[in-house]
């Protein structure tokens, strides 16, 4: 069942199995090993402003007995875009566990930005995507973020429904954000803290949101 999957901090030795899953899910714009190393370098130390986690299925567990009631939890992928294709692509860790998902968040100047969420195909509809997103939102709270942003493919209604359940709202569109397919991205925002300045307008925040974030690949 999905609860048998353990969510823990991503470490350098996870990069190889994570890359295997990354390349299976995002063959057109997979992150490089160097990019993962760079992101993890910003996730440790006194000045850390990122956190990455992996979802690991312990060795010997099959993970096929999904938790009841979790069927609509869905899966988020790169910038919250689910990928299609055959196979699971999940990598094996040095301890014999299997990486079936991962996620990361950056926090800069009070804004959290979901960098990536990915779930192996055979763990879609198990609630794992929701668990990973919950982990990122907890991280945003720890970083004292006032808002959390993410991008999702405009054609990925499955992921959009998941984010809406968590309170995310659309604030803009980035044209041609996903390459090489030239797919638009819907920018979504979750306010985690009420504005202290009554003059702060939603429109101003939306304009800021549509300018932030990274294009990976």
PDB file of C-alpha atoms in Angstrom, residues 173-186:
ATOM      1  CA  UNK A 173      -0.223  31.382 -17.950  1.00  0.00           C
ATOM      2  CA  UNK A 174       3.299  31.015 -19.324  1.00  0.00           C
ATOM      3  CA  UNK A 175       3.202  30.509 -23.065  1.00  0.00           C
ATOM      4  CA  UNK A 176       5.363  27.740 -24.484  1.00  0.00           C
ATOM      5  CA  UNK A 177       6.846  26.998 -21.057  1.00  0.00           C
ATOM      6  CA  UNK A 178       7.311  23.266 -21.621  1.00  0.00           C
ATOM      7  CA  UNK A 179       9.766  22.508 -24.393  1.00  0.00           C
ATOM      8  CA  UNK A 180      10.284  20.992 -26.878  1.00  0.00           C
ATOM      9  CA  UNK A 181       6.521  20.458 -27.070  1.00  0.00           C
ATOM     10  CA  UNK A 182       5.798  24.209 -26.733  1.00  0.00           C
ATOM     11  CA  UNK A 183       3.087  23.483 -24.130  1.00  0.00           C
ATOM     12  CA  UNK A 184       1.690  26.333 -22.047  1.00  0.00           C
ATOM     13  CA  UNK A 185       2.000  26.256 -18.259  1.00  0.00           C
ATOM     14  CA  UNK A 186      -0.724  27.279 -15.854  1.00  0.00           C
TER      15      UNK A 186
END
